[in-house]
Coordinates of C-alpha atoms in Angstrom, one line a residue:
Chain A
X15 CA 52.5 -7.4 50.2
X16 CA 49.5 -5.4 50.5
X17 CA 48.5 -4.1 53.8
X18 CA 45.2 -2.4 53.1
X19 CA 43.2 -5.4 52.2
X20 CA 41.6 -6.4 55.4
X21 CA 44.2 -9.0 56.4
X22 CA 44.2 -11.2 53.2
X23 CA 47.7 -11.7 52.0
X24 CA 48.0 -11.0 48.3
X25 CA 48.2 -8.3 45.6
X26 CA 45.5 -5.8 45.4
X27 CA 43.8 -6.0 42.0
X28 CA 41.9 -3.2 40.4
X29 CA 38.3 -4.0 39.4
X30 CA 38.0 -4.8 35.7
X31 CA 35.4 -2.5 34.3
X32 CA 33.1 -3.0 31.4
X33 CA 34.7 -1.8 28.2
X34 CA 33.0 -1.0 24.9
X35 CA 35.0 -0.7 21.7
X36 CA 33.2 0.7 18.7
X37 CA 34.2 0.7 15.0
X38 CA 32.8 3.0 12.4
X39 CA 35.8 2.3 10.1
X40 CA 38.2 -0.6 9.8
X41 CA 40.4 -1.6 12.6
X42 CA 41.6 -4.4 14.8
X43 CA 39.8 -5.4 18.0
X44 CA 42.1 -6.9 20.7
X45 CA 40.4 -7.9 23.9
X46 CA 42.0 -7.7 27.3
X47 CA 44.1 -10.7 28.1
X48 CA 41.7 -11.8 30.8
X49 CA 38.6 -11.6 28.5
X50 CA 37.0 -14.8 27.5
X51 CA 33.6 -13.9 26.0
X52 CA 32.5 -10.7 24.5
X53 CA 29.2 -9.3 23.3
X54 CA 29.3 -8.3 19.7
X55 CA 27.0 -6.2 17.5
X56 CA 27.6 -6.1 13.7
X57 CA 25.6 -4.0 11.2
X58 CA 26.1 -4.0 7.5
X59 CA 25.4 -1.1 5.2
X60 CA 21.8 -0.5 4.4
X61 CA 20.4 -0.8 0.9
X62 CA 19.7 2.2 -1.2
X63 CA 16.2 3.2 -2.1
X64 CA 15.1 2.4 -5.6
X65 CA 14.3 4.7 -8.5
X66 CA 14.7 5.1 -12.2
X67 CA 13.6 8.7 -12.3
X68 CA 9.9 8.0 -11.6
X69 CA 8.5 7.9 -8.1
X70 CA 6.9 5.0 -6.2
X71 CA 10.1 3.1 -5.9
X72 CA 10.7 0.7 -3.1
X73 CA 12.7 1.4 0.1
X74 CA 16.1 -0.1 0.7
X75 CA 16.4 -3.0 3.1
X76 CA 18.2 -2.5 6.4
X77 CA 21.7 -4.0 6.7
X78 CA 22.0 -7.4 8.2
X79 CA 22.1 -7.3 12.0
X80 CA 24.0 -9.6 14.3
X81 CA 23.9 -9.5 18.1
X82 CA 25.9 -12.1 19.9
X83 CA 25.6 -12.0 23.7
X84 CA 28.7 -14.1 24.4
X85 CA 31.2 -14.8 21.7
X86 CA 34.5 -16.6 22.6
X87 CA 37.4 -14.6 21.2
X88 CA 40.4 -15.7 23.1
X89 CA 41.9 -13.0 25.3
X90 CA 44.4 -10.8 23.5
X91 CA 43.7 -12.2 20.0
X92 CA 43.8 -9.4 17.4
X93 CA 40.6 -9.6 15.3
X94 CA 40.2 -7.5 12.1
X95 CA 37.1 -5.4 11.5
X96 CA 35.8 -4.1 8.2
X97 CA 32.9 -1.8 7.8
X98 CA 30.5 -1.9 4.8
X99 CA 29.2 1.3 3.1
X100 CA 25.6 2.0 2.5
X101 CA 24.1 1.3 -0.9
X102 CA 23.6 4.2 -3.3
X103 CA 20.2 4.7 -4.9
X104 CA 19.2 1.4 -6.5
X105 CA 22.1 -0.5 -5.2
X106 CA 22.7 -3.0 -2.4
X107 CA 24.7 -2.1 0.8
X108 CA 28.1 -3.7 1.5
X109 CA 28.9 -6.4 4.0
X110 CA 30.5 -5.7 7.4
X111 CA 32.8 -8.3 8.9
X112 CA 34.2 -9.2 12.4
X113 CA 37.2 -11.5 12.1
X114 CA 37.9 -13.6 9.1
X115 CA 36.9 -17.1 8.0
X116 CA 37.3 -19.8 9.1
X117 CA 37.9 -18.5 12.7
X118 CA 35.1 -19.6 14.9
X119 CA 34.4 -16.0 16.0
X120 CA 34.0 -14.9 12.3
X121 CA 30.9 -12.9 11.7
X122 CA 29.5 -11.4 8.5
X123 CA 26.5 -9.1 8.2
X124 CA 25.1 -8.9 4.7
X125 CA 24.4 -5.6 3.1
X126 CA 20.8 -4.5 2.8
X127 CA 19.0 -5.1 -0.5
X128 CA 18.3 -2.3 -2.9
X129 CA 14.7 -1.0 -3.2
X130 CA 12.9 -2.0 -6.4
X131 CA 13.0 0.4 -9.2
X132 CA 10.0 1.4 -11.1
X133 CA 8.3 -0.1 -13.1
X134 CA 7.6 -2.9 -10.7
X135 CA 11.2 -3.8 -10.1
X136 CA 11.8 -6.4 -7.5
X137 CA 13.4 -5.5 -4.2
X138 CA 16.9 -7.0 -4.1
X139 CA 17.9 -9.7 -1.7
X140 CA 20.1 -8.6 1.2
X141 CA 20.6 -8.8 4.9
X142 CA 17.1 -7.5 4.9
X143 CA 15.4 -7.3 1.5
X144 CA 14.5 -4.2 -0.4
X145 CA 10.9 -3.3 -0.9
X146 CA 9.3 -3.9 -4.3
X147 CA 8.9 -1.0 -6.7
X148 CA 5.5 0.4 -7.4
X149 CA 3.5 -1.3 -10.1
X150 CA 3.4 -0.9 -13.8
X151 CA 2.5 -3.8 -16.0
X152 CA 3.3 -6.2 -13.2
X153 CA 4.0 -6.2 -9.5
X154 CA 7.4 -5.9 -7.9
X155 CA 8.0 -8.5 -5.2
X156 CA 10.0 -7.7 -2.1
X157 CA 13.5 -8.9 -1.8
X158 CA 14.4 -11.9 0.4
X159 CA 16.4 -11.7 3.6
X160 CA 19.7 -13.4 3.5
X161 CA 21.1 -12.7 7.0
X162 CA 19.2 -15.5 8.8
X163 CA 20.6 -18.1 6.4
X164 CA 24.2 -17.2 6.9
X165 CA 26.4 -20.0 8.4
X166 CA 27.3 -20.3 12.0
X167 CA 26.8 -17.4 14.5
X168 CA 26.1 -15.0 11.6
X169 CA 22.9 -16.7 11.0
X170 CA 22.1 -18.0 14.5
X171 CA 22.3 -14.6 16.0
X172 CA 21.6 -12.7 12.8
X173 CA 18.4 -10.9 11.9
X174 CA 16.8 -9.7 8.7
X175 CA 13.4 -9.6 7.1
X176 CA 11.9 -9.5 3.7
X177 CA 11.0 -6.3 1.9
X178 CA 7.4 -5.8 1.1
X179 CA 5.6 -6.6 -2.1
X180 CA 2.2 -5.1 -3.1
X181 CA -0.7 -6.9 -1.5
X182 CA -3.7 -6.2 -3.7
X183 CA -2.8 -6.2 -7.3
X184 CA -1.4 -3.8 -9.8
X185 CA -3.7 -1.0 -9.0
X186 CA -1.5 -0.2 -6.0
X187 CA 0.8 2.5 -7.1
X188 CA 3.0 3.4 -4.2
X189 CA 6.4 1.8 -3.5
X190 CA 6.9 -0.7 -0.8
X191 CA 8.9 -0.6 2.4
X192 CA 12.2 -2.3 2.8
X193 CA 12.7 -5.0 5.4
X194 CA 14.2 -4.2 8.7
X195 CA 16.2 -6.4 11.1
X196 CA 13.2 -6.6 13.5
X197 CA 10.2 -6.7 11.1
X198 CA 9.3 -7.0 7.4
X199 CA 8.5 -3.9 5.3
X200 CA 5.0 -2.8 4.9
X201 CA 3.2 -2.9 1.6
X202 CA 1.6 0.0 0.0
X203 CA -2.0 -0.7 0.3
X204 CA -5.3 0.1 2.0
X205 CA -3.6 1.2 5.3
X206 CA -1.8 3.9 3.4
X207 CA -4.7 4.6 1.1
X208 CA -3.3 2.4 -1.7
X209 CA -1.3 5.3 -3.1
X210 CA 1.0 6.0 -0.2
X211 CA 4.4 4.4 0.1
X212 CA 4.8 1.5 2.5
X213 CA 6.7 1.9 5.7
X214 CA 10.1 0.4 6.3
X215 CA 10.3 -2.5 8.7
X216 CA 11.6 -1.8 12.2
X217 CA 15.2 -2.4 13.1
X218 CA 16.4 -4.6 16.0
X219 CA 17.5 -3.7 19.5
X220 CA 21.0 -3.9 20.9
X221 CA 20.0 -3.0 24.4
X222 CA 19.8 -6.5 25.7
X223 CA 23.6 -6.7 25.3
X224 CA 24.8 -3.1 25.4
X225 CA 22.4 -1.7 28.1
X226 CA 19.8 1.0 28.1
X227 CA 21.9 3.9 27.1
X228 CA 25.0 4.5 24.9
X229 CA 26.2 7.7 23.4
X230 CA 26.1 6.1 19.9
X231 CA 22.4 5.2 20.0
X232 CA 20.1 7.0 17.7
X233 CA 18.1 9.2 20.0
X234 CA 15.7 10.9 17.5
X235 CA 12.1 9.6 17.5
X236 CA 12.6 7.1 20.3
X237 CA 14.9 4.9 18.2
X238 CA 17.2 4.3 21.2
X239 CA 19.1 1.1 20.7
X240 CA 17.5 0.2 17.4
X241 CA 19.6 -0.3 14.2
X242 CA 19.1 -1.6 10.7
X243 CA 15.6 -0.4 10.0
X244 CA 14.2 -0.5 6.5
X245 CA 13.7 2.4 4.2
X246 CA 10.2 3.7 3.3
X247 CA 8.7 3.4 -0.1
X248 CA 7.9 6.3 -2.3
X249 CA 4.3 7.4 -3.1
X250 CA 3.0 7.6 -6.5
X251 CA 4.0 10.8 -8.2
X252 CA 0.8 12.8 -7.9
X253 CA 0.0 11.9 -4.3
X254 CA 0.4 14.4 -1.5
X255 CA 3.9 14.4 0.0
X256 CA 2.6 13.4 3.4
X257 CA 1.9 10.0 1.9
X258 CA 5.5 8.9 1.9
X259 CA 6.5 5.7 3.5
X260 CA 8.3 6.3 6.8
X261 CA 11.7 4.8 7.5
X262 CA 11.7 1.9 10.0
X263 CA 12.8 2.5 13.5
X264 CA 16.6 2.1 13.6
X265 CA 17.9 4.4 11.0
X266 CA 15.6 3.7 8.1
X267 CA 15.0 6.8 6.1
X268 CA 11.8 8.0 4.5
X269 CA 11.5 8.2 0.7
X270 CA 13.0 11.1 -1.1
X271 CA 10.9 14.3 -1.0
X272 CA 8.0 14.5 -3.4
X273 CA 8.9 16.2 -6.6
X274 CA 6.3 16.5 -9.3
X275 CA 8.8 16.9 -12.2
X276 CA 9.9 13.5 -13.4
X277 CA 13.3 14.7 -14.7
X278 CA 16.0 14.0 -12.1
X279 CA 15.8 16.7 -9.6
X280 CA 18.6 17.8 -7.5
X281 CA 18.6 16.2 -4.1
X282 CA 21.0 14.9 -1.6
X283 CA 21.9 11.7 0.2
X284 CA 21.3 13.4 3.6
X285 CA 21.0 10.8 6.3
X286 CA 21.5 13.2 9.2
X287 CA 21.4 11.3 12.5
X288 CA 21.3 7.9 11.0
X289 CA 25.0 7.6 10.1
X290 CA 26.3 4.2 10.8
X291 CA 22.8 2.9 11.5
X292 CA 22.8 0.2 8.8
X293 CA 19.4 1.6 7.9
X294 CA 17.9 1.3 4.5
X295 CA 17.5 4.3 2.2
X296 CA 14.0 5.5 1.2
X297 CA 12.8 4.8 -2.3
X298 CA 12.4 7.9 -4.4
X299 CA 12.4 9.8 -7.5
X300 CA 15.9 11.3 -7.5
X301 CA 18.0 8.2 -7.3
X302 CA 16.7 6.9 -4.0
X303 CA 18.3 7.7 -0.8
X304 CA 21.5 6.2 0.3
X305 CA 21.6 3.6 2.9
X306 CA 23.5 4.2 6.2
X307 CA 27.0 2.7 6.6
X308 CA 27.4 -0.2 9.0
X309 CA 29.3 -0.5 12.3
X310 CA 30.7 -2.9 14.9
X311 CA 30.6 -2.6 18.6
X312 CA 32.1 -5.0 21.2
X313 CA 31.5 -5.2 24.9
X314 CA 33.9 -6.8 27.3
X315 CA 32.2 -7.5 30.7
X316 CA 33.7 -6.3 33.9
X317 CA 34.6 -8.7 36.6
X318 CA 35.6 -8.8 40.2
X319 CA 38.3 -11.4 39.9
X320 CA 41.4 -11.1 42.0
X321 CA 42.0 -9.7 45.5
X322 CA 40.2 -6.6 46.4
X323 CA 40.8 -4.3 49.4
X324 CA 37.8 -4.1 51.7
X325 CA 37.8 -0.3 51.1
X326 CA 37.5 -0.6 47.3
X327 CA 35.0 -3.4 47.6
X328 CA 32.9 -1.3 50.0
X329 CA 33.1 1.7 47.7
X330 CA 32.1 -0.3 44.7
X331 CA 29.2 -1.9 46.5
X332 CA 28.0 1.5 47.8
X333 CA 28.2 3.1 44.4
X334 CA 26.6 0.2 42.7
X335 CA 29.6 -0.5 40.5
X336 CA 30.6 -3.9 41.8
X337 CA 31.3 -5.9 38.7
X338 CA 29.3 -9.1 38.1
Chain B
X8 CA 34.8 8.7 7.5
X9 CA 35.8 8.2 3.9
X10 CA 34.3 5.9 1.4
X11 CA 36.2 3.9 -1.2
X12 CA 34.7 1.8 -4.0
X13 CA 36.3 -1.3 -5.5
X14 CA 35.7 -1.4 -9.3
X15 CA 36.1 -4.5 -11.5
X16 CA 37.6 -4.8 -15.0
X17 CA 34.4 -3.3 -16.5
X18 CA 34.5 -0.3 -14.2
X19 CA 31.5 -1.4 -12.2
X20 CA 31.5 -1.0 -8.4
X21 CA 31.6 -4.4 -6.6
X22 CA 32.2 -3.3 -3.0
X23 CA 32.3 -0.1 -0.8
X24 CA 34.4 0.2 2.3
X25 CA 34.2 2.8 5.0
X26 CA 37.8 4.0 5.9
X27 CA 38.9 6.0 8.8
X28 CA 39.9 9.6 8.0
X29 CA 43.1 9.1 10.0
X30 CA 44.1 6.2 7.8
X31 CA 43.5 8.3 4.7
X32 CA 45.5 11.2 6.1
X33 CA 48.4 8.9 7.0
X34 CA 48.5 7.4 3.5
X35 CA 48.5 10.3 1.1
X36 CA 45.4 12.2 2.1
X37 CA 42.0 12.8 0.7
X38 CA 41.5 12.3 -3.0
X39 CA 45.0 10.9 -3.5
X40 CA 46.1 7.9 -5.5
X41 CA 48.3 6.9 -2.6
X42 CA 45.3 6.5 -0.3
X43 CA 43.5 4.4 -3.0
X44 CA 46.6 2.2 -3.3
X45 CA 46.7 1.8 0.5
X46 CA 43.1 0.7 0.5
X47 CA 43.9 -1.8 -2.2
X48 CA 46.9 -3.1 -0.3
X49 CA 44.8 -3.6 2.8
X50 CA 41.5 -4.7 1.5
X51 CA 42.1 -7.5 -0.9
X52 CA 43.8 -5.8 -3.9
X53 CA 42.2 -4.6 -7.1
X54 CA 41.3 -1.0 -8.2
X55 CA 39.8 1.3 -5.6
X56 CA 38.5 4.8 -6.1
X57 CA 37.5 7.2 -3.4
X58 CA 34.0 8.6 -3.5
X59 CA 32.0 11.2 -1.6
X60 CA 28.9 10.3 0.5
X61 CA 27.6 13.9 0.2
X62 CA 28.0 14.5 -3.5
X63 CA 25.0 13.9 -5.7
X64 CA 24.5 14.7 -9.3
X65 CA 27.8 16.6 -9.3
X66 CA 26.9 18.8 -6.3
X67 CA 28.0 18.8 -2.7
X68 CA 25.6 18.9 0.2
X69 CA 26.3 20.0 3.7
X70 CA 26.6 16.9 5.8
X71 CA 25.0 18.5 8.8
X72 CA 22.0 20.2 7.1
X73 CA 21.5 18.4 3.9
X74 CA 21.4 21.7 2.1
X75 CA 23.4 22.6 -1.0
X76 CA 26.9 23.6 0.3
X77 CA 28.2 27.1 -0.5
X78 CA 31.6 25.6 -1.4
X79 CA 31.1 23.4 -4.4
X80 CA 34.8 22.7 -4.7
X81 CA 34.0 19.9 -2.2
X82 CA 32.0 18.0 -4.8
X83 CA 33.9 14.9 -5.8
X84 CA 33.3 12.3 -8.5
X85 CA 29.7 13.2 -9.3
X86 CA 27.8 10.7 -7.1
X87 CA 28.3 8.4 -4.1
X88 CA 29.3 5.0 -5.4
X89 CA 27.1 2.0 -4.7
X90 CA 27.5 -1.6 -5.8
X91 CA 26.5 -1.8 -9.5
X92 CA 27.3 1.8 -10.2
X93 CA 29.7 2.6 -13.1
X94 CA 32.9 4.5 -12.8
X95 CA 33.1 6.8 -15.9
X96 CA 36.7 7.5 -16.4
X97 CA 36.2 10.3 -18.9
X98 CA 34.2 12.2 -16.3
X99 CA 36.2 10.8 -13.3
X100 CA 32.9 10.2 -11.7
X101 CA 30.4 7.5 -10.5
X102 CA 27.0 7.1 -12.0
X103 CA 23.9 7.7 -9.9
X104 CA 22.9 4.0 -9.5
X105 CA 23.4 1.0 -11.8
X106 CA 22.5 1.3 -15.4
X107 CA 18.7 0.8 -15.6
X108 CA 18.4 -0.1 -19.3
X109 CA 20.9 -0.9 -22.0
X110 CA 19.8 2.0 -24.1
X111 CA 20.2 4.6 -21.4
X112 CA 23.4 6.8 -21.5
X113 CA 25.2 9.0 -19.1
X114 CA 24.3 12.6 -18.8
X115 CA 27.6 14.5 -18.7
X116 CA 26.9 17.2 -16.1
X117 CA 25.3 15.0 -13.5
X118 CA 26.5 11.5 -14.3
X119 CA 22.9 10.3 -14.1
X120 CA 21.3 7.8 -16.5
X121 CA 19.4 9.4 -19.3
X122 CA 16.8 7.7 -21.6
X123 CA 17.0 8.0 -25.4
X124 CA 13.6 9.7 -25.4
X125 CA 13.3 12.5 -22.9
X126 CA 11.0 12.0 -19.9
X127 CA 7.4 12.7 -20.4
X128 CA 6.5 16.2 -19.5
X129 CA 2.9 15.5 -18.6
X130 CA 2.5 13.4 -15.5
X131 CA -1.2 13.7 -14.6
X132 CA -4.4 13.7 -16.5
X133 CA -5.7 16.8 -14.7
X134 CA -8.6 14.9 -13.3
X135 CA -9.0 15.0 -9.5
X136 CA -9.8 11.7 -7.8
X137 CA -10.3 10.7 -4.2
X138 CA -8.6 7.6 -2.9
X139 CA -10.3 5.0 -0.7
X140 CA -8.6 6.7 2.3
X141 CA -10.3 9.9 1.4
X142 CA -7.3 11.8 0.0
X143 CA -7.8 13.9 -3.1
X144 CA -5.1 13.7 -5.8
X145 CA -4.7 14.3 -9.4
X146 CA -5.0 11.1 -11.5
X147 CA -1.4 10.2 -12.5
X148 CA -0.1 8.6 -15.6
X149 CA 1.8 5.6 -14.3
X150 CA 4.5 5.7 -16.9
X151 CA 7.4 3.4 -17.5
X152 CA 10.1 3.0 -20.0
X153 CA 9.5 0.4 -22.7
X154 CA 13.0 -0.8 -23.6
X155 CA 11.8 -3.2 -26.3
X156 CA 10.1 -0.5 -28.3
X157 CA 12.2 2.5 -27.1
X158 CA 9.4 4.6 -25.9
X159 CA 7.5 5.7 -22.8
X160 CA 4.2 4.0 -22.0
X161 CA 1.7 4.7 -19.3
X162 CA -1.5 3.5 -17.7
X163 CA -4.2 5.2 -15.7
X164 CA -6.3 3.7 -13.0
X165 CA -9.7 4.6 -11.6
X166 CA -10.0 5.6 -7.9
X167 CA -10.8 1.9 -7.2
X168 CA -7.6 0.8 -8.8
X169 CA -9.2 -0.6 -12.0
X170 CA -7.1 -0.2 -15.1
X171 CA -8.6 2.5 -17.2
X172 CA -6.4 3.2 -20.3
X173 CA -3.0 2.4 -21.8
X174 CA -1.0 5.2 -23.4
X175 CA 2.0 5.8 -25.6
X176 CA 4.0 9.0 -25.3
X177 CA 4.3 11.0 -28.5
X178 CA 7.6 12.6 -28.2
X179 CA 6.9 14.9 -31.1
X180 CA 3.6 16.4 -29.9
X181 CA 4.5 15.8 -26.3
X182 CA 1.2 14.3 -25.6
X183 CA 0.0 10.9 -24.3
X184 CA -2.0 9.0 -26.9
X185 CA -4.5 6.3 -25.9
X186 CA -3.4 2.8 -27.1
X187 CA -5.8 0.2 -25.9
X188 CA -5.3 -2.1 -28.8

């Protein structure tokens, strides 16, 4: 029998603190036995930027984005997690999964669509669609977004948007932005001077479920809490390098650097701080940038169930850590 | 993190999984057939090949800076594999992207796709234009590969985005020739 609990007879329970489990590779999530519902974030791999060796390719679409505030998982049930890779240049990202069908907690985030190749290649469909390639004889449309139409919670809580297609005819000669989880990509067009690449669409925000700050948020350029942004489109070959399409907030990367020589230049897949963002790769000349790999994060809420000692309750209240 | 690509019976990549380094090390280590078999055993079977996120065109780039790495022995399998890329067994490498046209072939040293006619070497007309946004630029040849006729074709546009001329690349004289017929 506990003696330090203010006179209540019973066992002193420790407070159950909030717990976040994050996966950047495969694994098994097993909740605490007392957990009923969890918050889950699933990001697929972003699509790669388009290219066939000529500039003005479309940006890759962001990976499909799922944010479920309360998913019933059954305490202690092991749930497999698999993480999709980003798409290489001109290729679609891979899917990320939480659980397996037909379990009710199964979630699948669809890989982002590849950016359209030049000439005028269409952006590929994906979680968010890739941006259309810059014009040649015709106009490359943006890819469709497949995440919202996924069955069950994957679609209900899923986000993805279309990649951009040119808006004002074949004279537009930049590549278009890939779609992001929070917004569609931007077309090359008057806003960018017709010749610039379109911007990638913004990603979506996990902070409503995971709170204002986590060590795994992308901190550069005020991207805190945003993931699965679209990649920027490439400008036409002769346009100044400042005319690139910017990556969408949430890990979308800008187009590959401007290089005047159309033969395949040496360049890298560098994604720097956007690893595991699910962001789309920028369209480019040297194969297009690679999309970011996906991830999964799960949050188990804390609680104040059980019997607390007055002392620990007082301390928790005073420090602002009393579970809700 | 390590990346593994699943390839189909035609050696085309159909999926890419991110795998924990600890799992790789516990099952044969980096670049081992044992690790590839472990991935196959745990991710639905089939043939899996490890790739490298930071290798492009046969060269390895420093993951922290994006610059060419001083140790090129880290380069692995030519290019990062994406869905639709080809695994070329004779080069033990992945192509840079899916095959764009049937007639294009693999360049041996970079595993990139190469057209049957070399890329045009002239990319602008030399005329300076000003875009509606007020930016000066050299008028470009908007060139594309014509698979049906196995040649490079191009168009030029005025500053107002009106089609000006069509061109065909003469691969002998290395000049663009007007073809408005």
